[in-house]
Amino acid sequence: MFTAFSGMQKDKKTRYTFGSQTALTTAVGDKADLNIVPVTVSSAETTNKPLFSLPVRPKVDQGDTEISASAQPGFATGGSSTETWNKPFPFSAIQPKLESQWREVEWTEEKKTSLMKTVSSYRPNCEEVTQARVLLLGPISSGKSSFISSVQSVFSGRVTNRAMVGSSSTGFTKKLQSFNIRGQKGEDPTGLVLCDIMGLGDGDWTGPNLHDILSVIKGHVPVGHKFSPDQPVSSDTMGYVKRPSLKDKIHCVAFVVDASKILNYPKGLTTTFQQLREHISDLGVHQVALLTHIDKVSPETAKDTSKVYKSRTVQDMMSKAGALLGMSTSYIVPVKNYSSELDLDMNTDVLLLSAVDHILQYADLYFQDNTPPKIML
């Protein structure tokens, strides 16, 4: 676990460890911003190692039968070789679908309308802040940008790609982006801002280090900042916010993991999430999680999103996501993003809006914890 340290000198180059990743970082004078153990290295060591490698499985069509996915003997849990990446999603014994939902959800237009009103009318219970800023954080190609576009699609009434979505294994987002979720046509913007940051990394691309991530959460990093492994965020960064106000900070972190890759994420990723969650918790920021691509692990759910809470496979992937992230499944919600679709689907909309409502509940806890009590005269 990282610990605070002192005696730092400005512009002194230090390498910080973050899970299996190391990042060459320029130390700054505010030790509160750098709760990281320094590791001295020689000047010759200037190349960052990736945080971890993300193998990719192609989608497997198994027809109408609900199939349970489980780890199989010999199935790789990490690595970046082509052989590992091309491993198909491991389906095992056929299991009957559940008779009732393991989470109660109403799959109706009335429920969708109700959720849309809840989200569009949301405003933080804090006079200093008008919008809740939520940071999406997860591995490369986990579906962060797609989630942003999908949520905006629900309010736009048609499928849109407002957040640029990458199709390569290195992702698309390389800078801090901020998206105001707009209400329906003619309505004011909602009280929600979704922030996107570069993925944690893969075999060829070094993701952000712990210091940069915490700097974003603390509100020091300006929107539009492009992250670079050899130019970490510091007080010299253009647009650096030295004294961030409450509205500049991140009020909730939503981890995003891909259900179709859960079984093949490297073991080191668990340690990475644990380190992240500990430091984010120390900042008083609540965390939730999104389990994306549920349509890739359950053929039944791919055809009908309302079957998600009757799927044993999705339920199993939820448990595995909880173990990966080190959090109870009560904090995790499954979602299906719009990808190849051209038209909206009511059930998919309900699931997306339910996820947003879930996020906002935890953002509200942040404001309750950080809003000074009103003085009664």
Coordinates of C-alpha atoms in Angstrom, one line a residue:
M1 CA 0.0 0.0 0.0
F2 CA 1.2 3.4 -0.8
T3 CA 2.2 5.8 2.1
A4 CA 2.8 9.5 2.3
F5 CA 6.3 10.8 2.1
S6 CA 7.9 14.2 2.6
G7 CA 11.1 16.0 1.7
M8 CA 10.1 16.3 -1.9
Q9 CA 11.8 18.7 -4.2
K10 CA 10.2 20.3 -7.3
D11 CA 11.2 18.8 -10.6
K12 CA 12.9 15.9 -9.0
K13 CA 12.2 12.8 -11.1
T14 CA 10.9 9.8 -9.2
R15 CA 9.4 6.5 -10.4
Y16 CA 6.2 5.5 -8.6
T17 CA 4.9 2.0 -8.4
F18 CA 1.3 1.3 -9.1
G19 CA 0.4 -2.4 -9.1
S20 CA 2.6 -3.9 -11.8
Q21 CA 3.0 -0.5 -13.5
T22 CA 5.8 2.0 -12.9
A23 CA 5.6 5.6 -14.1
L24 CA 8.2 8.3 -14.3
T25 CA 6.7 11.2 -12.4
T26 CA 7.8 14.7 -11.5
A27 CA 7.4 15.4 -7.9
V28 CA 5.6 18.5 -6.7
G29 CA 5.6 20.3 -3.4
D30 CA 2.1 19.4 -2.3
K31 CA 2.7 16.1 -0.5
A32 CA -1.0 15.7 0.0
D33 CA -1.4 15.2 -3.7
L34 CA 1.2 12.4 -3.9
N35 CA 0.5 9.7 -1.4
I36 CA 2.8 7.3 -3.2
V37 CA 5.9 5.4 -2.2
P38 CA 8.9 6.7 -4.2
V39 CA 11.3 4.2 -5.8
T40 CA 14.6 5.5 -6.9
V41 CA 15.7 4.4 -10.4
S42 CA 18.6 5.2 -12.6
S43 CA 18.3 7.8 -15.3
A44 CA 18.5 5.0 -17.9
E45 CA 15.1 3.7 -16.9
T46 CA 12.7 5.9 -18.7
T47 CA 10.3 3.5 -20.3
N48 CA 7.0 2.9 -18.6
K49 CA 5.7 -0.6 -18.3
P50 CA 2.0 -1.2 -19.0
L51 CA -0.3 -1.6 -16.0
F52 CA -1.6 -4.9 -17.4
S53 CA -2.6 -6.6 -20.6
L54 CA -6.1 -7.1 -21.7
P55 CA -6.8 -10.2 -23.8
V56 CA -9.9 -10.0 -26.0
R57 CA -12.5 -12.7 -26.7
P58 CA -14.7 -12.7 -29.8
K59 CA -18.4 -13.0 -29.3
V60 CA -19.7 -16.6 -29.4
D61 CA -23.3 -17.2 -30.6
Q62 CA -24.8 -20.1 -28.6
G63 CA -28.4 -19.8 -29.7
D64 CA -31.3 -19.4 -27.4
T65 CA -30.1 -21.5 -24.5
E66 CA -28.9 -19.8 -21.3
I67 CA -25.3 -20.9 -20.8
S68 CA -23.2 -20.6 -17.6
A69 CA -19.7 -19.2 -18.1
S70 CA -17.0 -20.4 -15.7
A71 CA -13.2 -20.6 -15.6
Q72 CA -11.8 -23.8 -17.1
P73 CA -8.6 -25.7 -16.2
G74 CA -5.7 -24.2 -18.2
F75 CA -7.6 -21.1 -19.2
A76 CA -5.2 -18.2 -19.3
T77 CA -5.7 -15.3 -16.8
G78 CA -3.3 -12.9 -18.3
G79 CA -0.6 -12.3 -20.9
S80 CA -0.7 -10.4 -24.1
S81 CA 0.1 -13.1 -26.7
T82 CA -2.2 -13.4 -29.7
E83 CA -2.9 -17.0 -28.7
T84 CA -4.3 -15.8 -25.3
W85 CA -6.2 -12.9 -26.8
N86 CA -8.0 -15.2 -29.3
K87 CA -9.3 -17.6 -26.7
P88 CA -13.1 -17.9 -27.1
F89 CA -15.3 -17.0 -24.2
P90 CA -15.4 -20.2 -22.2
F91 CA -18.9 -21.6 -22.1
S92 CA -19.5 -24.7 -19.9
A93 CA -22.5 -26.6 -18.7
I94 CA -26.0 -25.6 -19.8
Q95 CA -28.1 -24.3 -16.9
P96 CA -31.8 -23.4 -16.8
K97 CA -32.7 -19.8 -16.6
L98 CA -34.0 -18.5 -13.2
E99 CA -37.7 -18.4 -12.8
S100 CA -37.8 -15.0 -11.2
Q101 CA -35.6 -11.9 -11.3
W102 CA -32.8 -11.7 -8.7
R103 CA -33.3 -7.9 -8.8
E104 CA -36.8 -6.5 -9.2
V105 CA -37.1 -4.2 -12.2
E106 CA -40.2 -3.0 -14.1
W107 CA -39.7 -3.3 -17.9
T108 CA -42.3 -0.8 -19.0
E109 CA -42.5 2.5 -20.8
E110 CA -43.9 4.0 -17.6
K111 CA -40.8 2.9 -15.7
K112 CA -38.6 4.4 -18.4
T113 CA -40.5 7.7 -18.3
S114 CA -40.2 7.8 -14.5
L115 CA -36.5 7.2 -14.6
M116 CA -35.9 9.8 -17.2
K117 CA -37.8 12.4 -15.1
T118 CA -35.7 11.4 -12.1
V119 CA -32.4 11.8 -13.9
S120 CA -33.3 14.9 -15.8
S121 CA -34.6 16.7 -12.7
Y122 CA -31.7 15.7 -10.5
R123 CA -29.8 18.5 -8.9
P124 CA -27.1 18.1 -6.2
N125 CA -28.3 19.0 -2.7
C126 CA -25.5 21.5 -2.4
E127 CA -25.7 25.2 -3.1
E128 CA -22.1 25.4 -4.3
V129 CA -22.5 22.7 -7.0
T130 CA -25.0 22.5 -9.8
Q131 CA -23.9 19.3 -11.4
A132 CA -22.5 16.0 -10.1
R133 CA -19.2 15.0 -11.8
V134 CA -18.8 11.3 -12.2
L135 CA -15.5 9.7 -13.4
L136 CA -15.7 6.5 -15.4
L137 CA -12.6 4.4 -14.7
G138 CA -11.7 1.1 -16.2
P139 CA -9.5 -1.0 -18.5
I140 CA -9.1 -0.3 -22.2
S141 CA -12.2 -1.1 -24.3
S142 CA -14.3 -1.8 -21.2
G143 CA -17.2 0.4 -22.6
K144 CA -16.7 3.7 -20.8
S145 CA -17.2 6.0 -23.9
S146 CA -20.0 3.7 -25.2
F147 CA -21.9 4.1 -21.9
I148 CA -21.7 7.9 -22.1
S149 CA -23.0 7.8 -25.7
S150 CA -25.7 5.3 -24.8
V151 CA -27.0 7.4 -21.9
Q152 CA -27.2 10.5 -24.1
S153 CA -28.9 8.4 -26.8
V154 CA -31.8 7.7 -24.4
F155 CA -32.4 11.4 -23.9
S156 CA -31.9 12.2 -27.5
G157 CA -34.5 9.7 -28.6
R158 CA -32.1 8.1 -31.1
V159 CA -28.8 6.3 -31.1
T160 CA -25.9 8.8 -31.1
N161 CA -22.2 8.6 -30.7
R162 CA -21.5 11.8 -28.8
A163 CA -18.4 10.4 -27.0
M164 CA -15.9 9.2 -29.5
V165 CA -15.7 5.4 -29.3
G166 CA -12.5 3.6 -30.3
S167 CA -12.6 0.2 -32.1
S168 CA -8.9 -0.7 -31.5
S169 CA -7.5 -2.5 -28.5
T170 CA -5.7 0.8 -27.5
G171 CA -9.0 2.6 -27.0
F172 CA -9.8 6.1 -28.2
T173 CA -9.8 8.5 -25.3
K174 CA -6.4 9.9 -24.4
K175 CA -7.4 13.0 -22.5
L176 CA -9.8 14.1 -19.8
Q177 CA -13.2 14.6 -21.4
S178 CA -16.4 16.0 -19.7
F179 CA -19.8 15.3 -21.1
N180 CA -22.9 17.2 -19.9
I181 CA -25.8 14.8 -20.2
R182 CA -28.5 16.8 -21.9
G183 CA -32.2 16.4 -21.2
Q184 CA -34.8 15.8 -23.8
K185 CA -35.3 18.4 -26.5
G186 CA -36.3 21.7 -25.0
E187 CA -35.3 20.7 -21.5
D188 CA -32.4 22.1 -19.5
P189 CA -29.2 19.9 -19.2
T190 CA -29.4 17.4 -16.4
G191 CA -27.4 17.7 -13.2
L192 CA -25.0 15.0 -14.3
V193 CA -21.6 15.3 -15.9
L194 CA -19.9 12.1 -17.0
C195 CA -16.1 12.3 -17.2
D196 CA -14.0 10.0 -19.4
I197 CA -10.3 9.3 -19.0
M198 CA -7.9 7.1 -20.9
G199 CA -8.1 3.4 -20.1
L200 CA -5.9 1.9 -17.4
G201 CA -3.7 0.3 -20.0
D202 CA -3.0 -2.8 -22.2
G203 CA -0.1 -4.5 -23.7
D204 CA 1.0 -1.7 -26.0
W205 CA -0.4 1.4 -24.2
T206 CA 0.6 2.7 -20.8
G207 CA -2.4 4.0 -18.9
P208 CA -2.6 6.8 -16.4
N209 CA -0.6 6.4 -13.2
L210 CA -2.1 6.6 -9.7
H211 CA -0.9 10.2 -9.2
D212 CA -2.7 11.4 -12.3
I213 CA -5.9 9.6 -11.5
L214 CA -6.0 11.1 -8.0
S215 CA -5.2 14.5 -9.4
V216 CA -8.3 14.2 -11.6
I217 CA -10.5 13.2 -8.6
K218 CA -9.2 16.1 -6.5
G219 CA -10.1 18.6 -9.3
H220 CA -6.5 19.7 -10.2
V221 CA -6.7 18.5 -13.9
P222 CA -8.3 20.7 -16.5
V223 CA -10.8 19.3 -18.9
G224 CA -9.0 18.6 -22.2
H225 CA -5.7 17.7 -20.6
K226 CA -3.9 15.0 -22.6
F227 CA -2.1 12.5 -20.4
S228 CA 1.4 11.4 -21.1
P229 CA 3.4 8.8 -19.3
D230 CA 6.6 11.0 -19.2
Q231 CA 4.7 14.2 -18.4
P232 CA 2.6 13.6 -15.3
V233 CA 0.3 16.2 -13.9
S234 CA 2.0 18.8 -11.8
S235 CA 1.6 22.4 -10.7
D236 CA 3.3 23.3 -14.0
T237 CA 0.7 21.6 -16.1
M238 CA -1.2 24.1 -18.3
G239 CA -4.5 24.9 -16.7
Y240 CA -3.6 23.2 -13.4
V241 CA -6.2 24.0 -10.8
K242 CA -4.2 24.8 -7.6
R243 CA -7.1 25.3 -5.3
P244 CA -10.0 23.3 -6.7
S245 CA -13.5 24.1 -5.4
L246 CA -16.1 21.5 -4.7
K247 CA -17.5 21.9 -8.2
D248 CA -14.1 21.1 -9.8
K249 CA -13.8 17.7 -8.0
I250 CA -15.1 14.3 -8.8
H251 CA -18.1 13.4 -6.7
C252 CA -18.4 9.7 -7.6
V253 CA -16.2 7.1 -9.3
A254 CA -17.9 4.4 -11.5
F255 CA -15.5 1.5 -12.3
V256 CA -16.3 -0.1 -15.7
V257 CA -15.4 -3.7 -16.4
D258 CA -16.3 -5.9 -19.4
A259 CA -18.3 -9.0 -18.5
S260 CA -16.9 -10.9 -21.6
K261 CA -13.3 -10.4 -20.3
I262 CA -13.9 -11.0 -16.6
L263 CA -12.4 -14.6 -16.8
N264 CA -9.3 -13.4 -18.7
Y265 CA -8.4 -10.2 -16.9
P266 CA -4.8 -10.6 -15.5
K267 CA -4.6 -11.4 -11.7
G268 CA -2.6 -8.2 -11.1
L269 CA -5.7 -6.2 -12.0
T270 CA -7.3 -7.1 -8.7
T271 CA -4.4 -5.5 -6.9
T272 CA -4.7 -2.4 -9.1
F273 CA -8.4 -2.0 -8.3
Q274 CA -7.7 -2.5 -4.6
Q275 CA -5.0 0.2 -4.6
L276 CA -7.3 2.6 -6.5
R277 CA -10.3 2.0 -4.2
E278 CA -8.2 2.5 -1.1
H279 CA -6.9 5.9 -2.2
I280 CA -10.2 7.0 -3.6
S281 CA -12.0 6.1 -0.4
D282 CA -9.4 8.1 1.5
L283 CA -10.6 11.1 -0.5
G284 CA -14.2 10.4 0.7
V285 CA -15.4 9.6 -2.8
H286 CA -18.0 6.8 -3.1
Q287 CA -17.6 4.1 -5.7
V288 CA -19.9 2.0 -7.8
A289 CA -19.3 -0.3 -10.8
L290 CA -20.8 -1.0 -14.2
L291 CA -20.6 -4.5 -15.7
T292 CA -20.8 -3.9 -19.5
H293 CA -21.2 -6.2 -22.5
I294 CA -23.7 -8.5 -20.8
D295 CA -25.0 -9.3 -24.3
K296 CA -21.7 -11.0 -25.1
V297 CA -21.9 -13.5 -22.3
S298 CA -25.6 -14.3 -22.4
P299 CA -27.3 -15.0 -25.8
E300 CA -30.7 -14.7 -24.2
T301 CA -29.8 -11.2 -22.8
A302 CA -28.5 -10.2 -26.2
K303 CA -31.9 -10.8 -27.7
D304 CA -33.9 -9.4 -24.8
T305 CA -32.3 -7.1 -22.2
S306 CA -35.2 -7.7 -19.8
K307 CA -33.8 -11.2 -19.2
V308 CA -30.7 -9.9 -17.6
Y309 CA -31.9 -10.5 -14.0
K310 CA -33.0 -14.0 -14.9
S311 CA -29.6 -15.0 -16.3
R312 CA -27.4 -17.2 -14.2
T313 CA -24.5 -16.3 -16.4
V314 CA -24.8 -12.6 -15.8
Q315 CA -25.4 -13.3 -12.1
D316 CA -22.2 -15.3 -12.0
M317 CA -20.3 -12.6 -13.9
M318 CA -21.6 -10.1 -11.3
S319 CA -20.0 -12.1 -8.5
K320 CA -16.7 -12.4 -10.4
A321 CA -16.8 -8.6 -11.0
G322 CA -17.3 -8.1 -7.2
A323 CA -14.3 -10.3 -6.5
L324 CA -12.2 -8.4 -9.1
L325 CA -13.1 -5.0 -7.7
G326 CA -13.2 -6.0 -4.1
M327 CA -16.8 -4.7 -3.6
S328 CA -20.2 -6.1 -2.8
T329 CA -22.4 -6.8 -5.8
S330 CA -24.9 -4.4 -4.4
Y331 CA -22.7 -1.6 -5.8
I332 CA -22.5 -3.2 -9.2
V333 CA -25.1 -2.8 -12.0
P334 CA -25.1 -4.6 -15.4
V335 CA -25.6 -2.6 -18.5
K336 CA -25.9 -3.1 -22.2
N337 CA -24.5 -0.3 -24.3
Y338 CA -25.7 0.6 -27.8
S339 CA -23.1 -0.5 -30.4
S340 CA -24.4 -1.7 -33.7
E341 CA -28.0 -0.7 -33.1
L342 CA -29.7 2.1 -35.0
D343 CA -32.8 2.3 -33.0
L344 CA -33.5 2.5 -29.2
D345 CA -34.8 -0.4 -27.3
M346 CA -37.1 0.3 -24.3
N347 CA -35.6 -2.5 -22.1
T348 CA -32.0 -1.4 -22.8
D349 CA -33.1 2.2 -21.9
V350 CA -34.5 1.1 -18.6
L351 CA -31.3 -0.7 -17.7
L352 CA -29.1 2.3 -18.7
L353 CA -31.3 4.7 -16.8
S354 CA -31.3 2.4 -13.7
A355 CA -27.5 2.5 -13.8
V356 CA -27.5 6.3 -13.9
D357 CA -30.0 6.5 -11.0
H358 CA -27.7 4.1 -9.1
I359 CA -24.7 6.4 -9.7
L360 CA -26.5 9.5 -8.7
Q361 CA -27.5 8.0 -5.3
Y362 CA -23.9 7.6 -4.4
A363 CA -22.9 11.0 -5.8
D364 CA -25.6 12.4 -3.4
L365 CA -23.8 10.7 -0.5
Y366 CA -20.7 12.7 -1.3
F367 CA -22.6 16.0 -1.1
Q368 CA -24.2 14.9 2.2
D369 CA -20.7 14.2 3.6
N370 CA -19.0 17.4 2.2
T371 CA -21.7 20.1 2.5
P372 CA -21.3 22.2 5.7
P373 CA -24.5 22.3 7.8
K374 CA -26.6 25.4 7.5
I375 CA -26.4 27.8 10.4
M376 CA -29.8 28.6 11.7
L377 CA -30.1 32.3 12.8

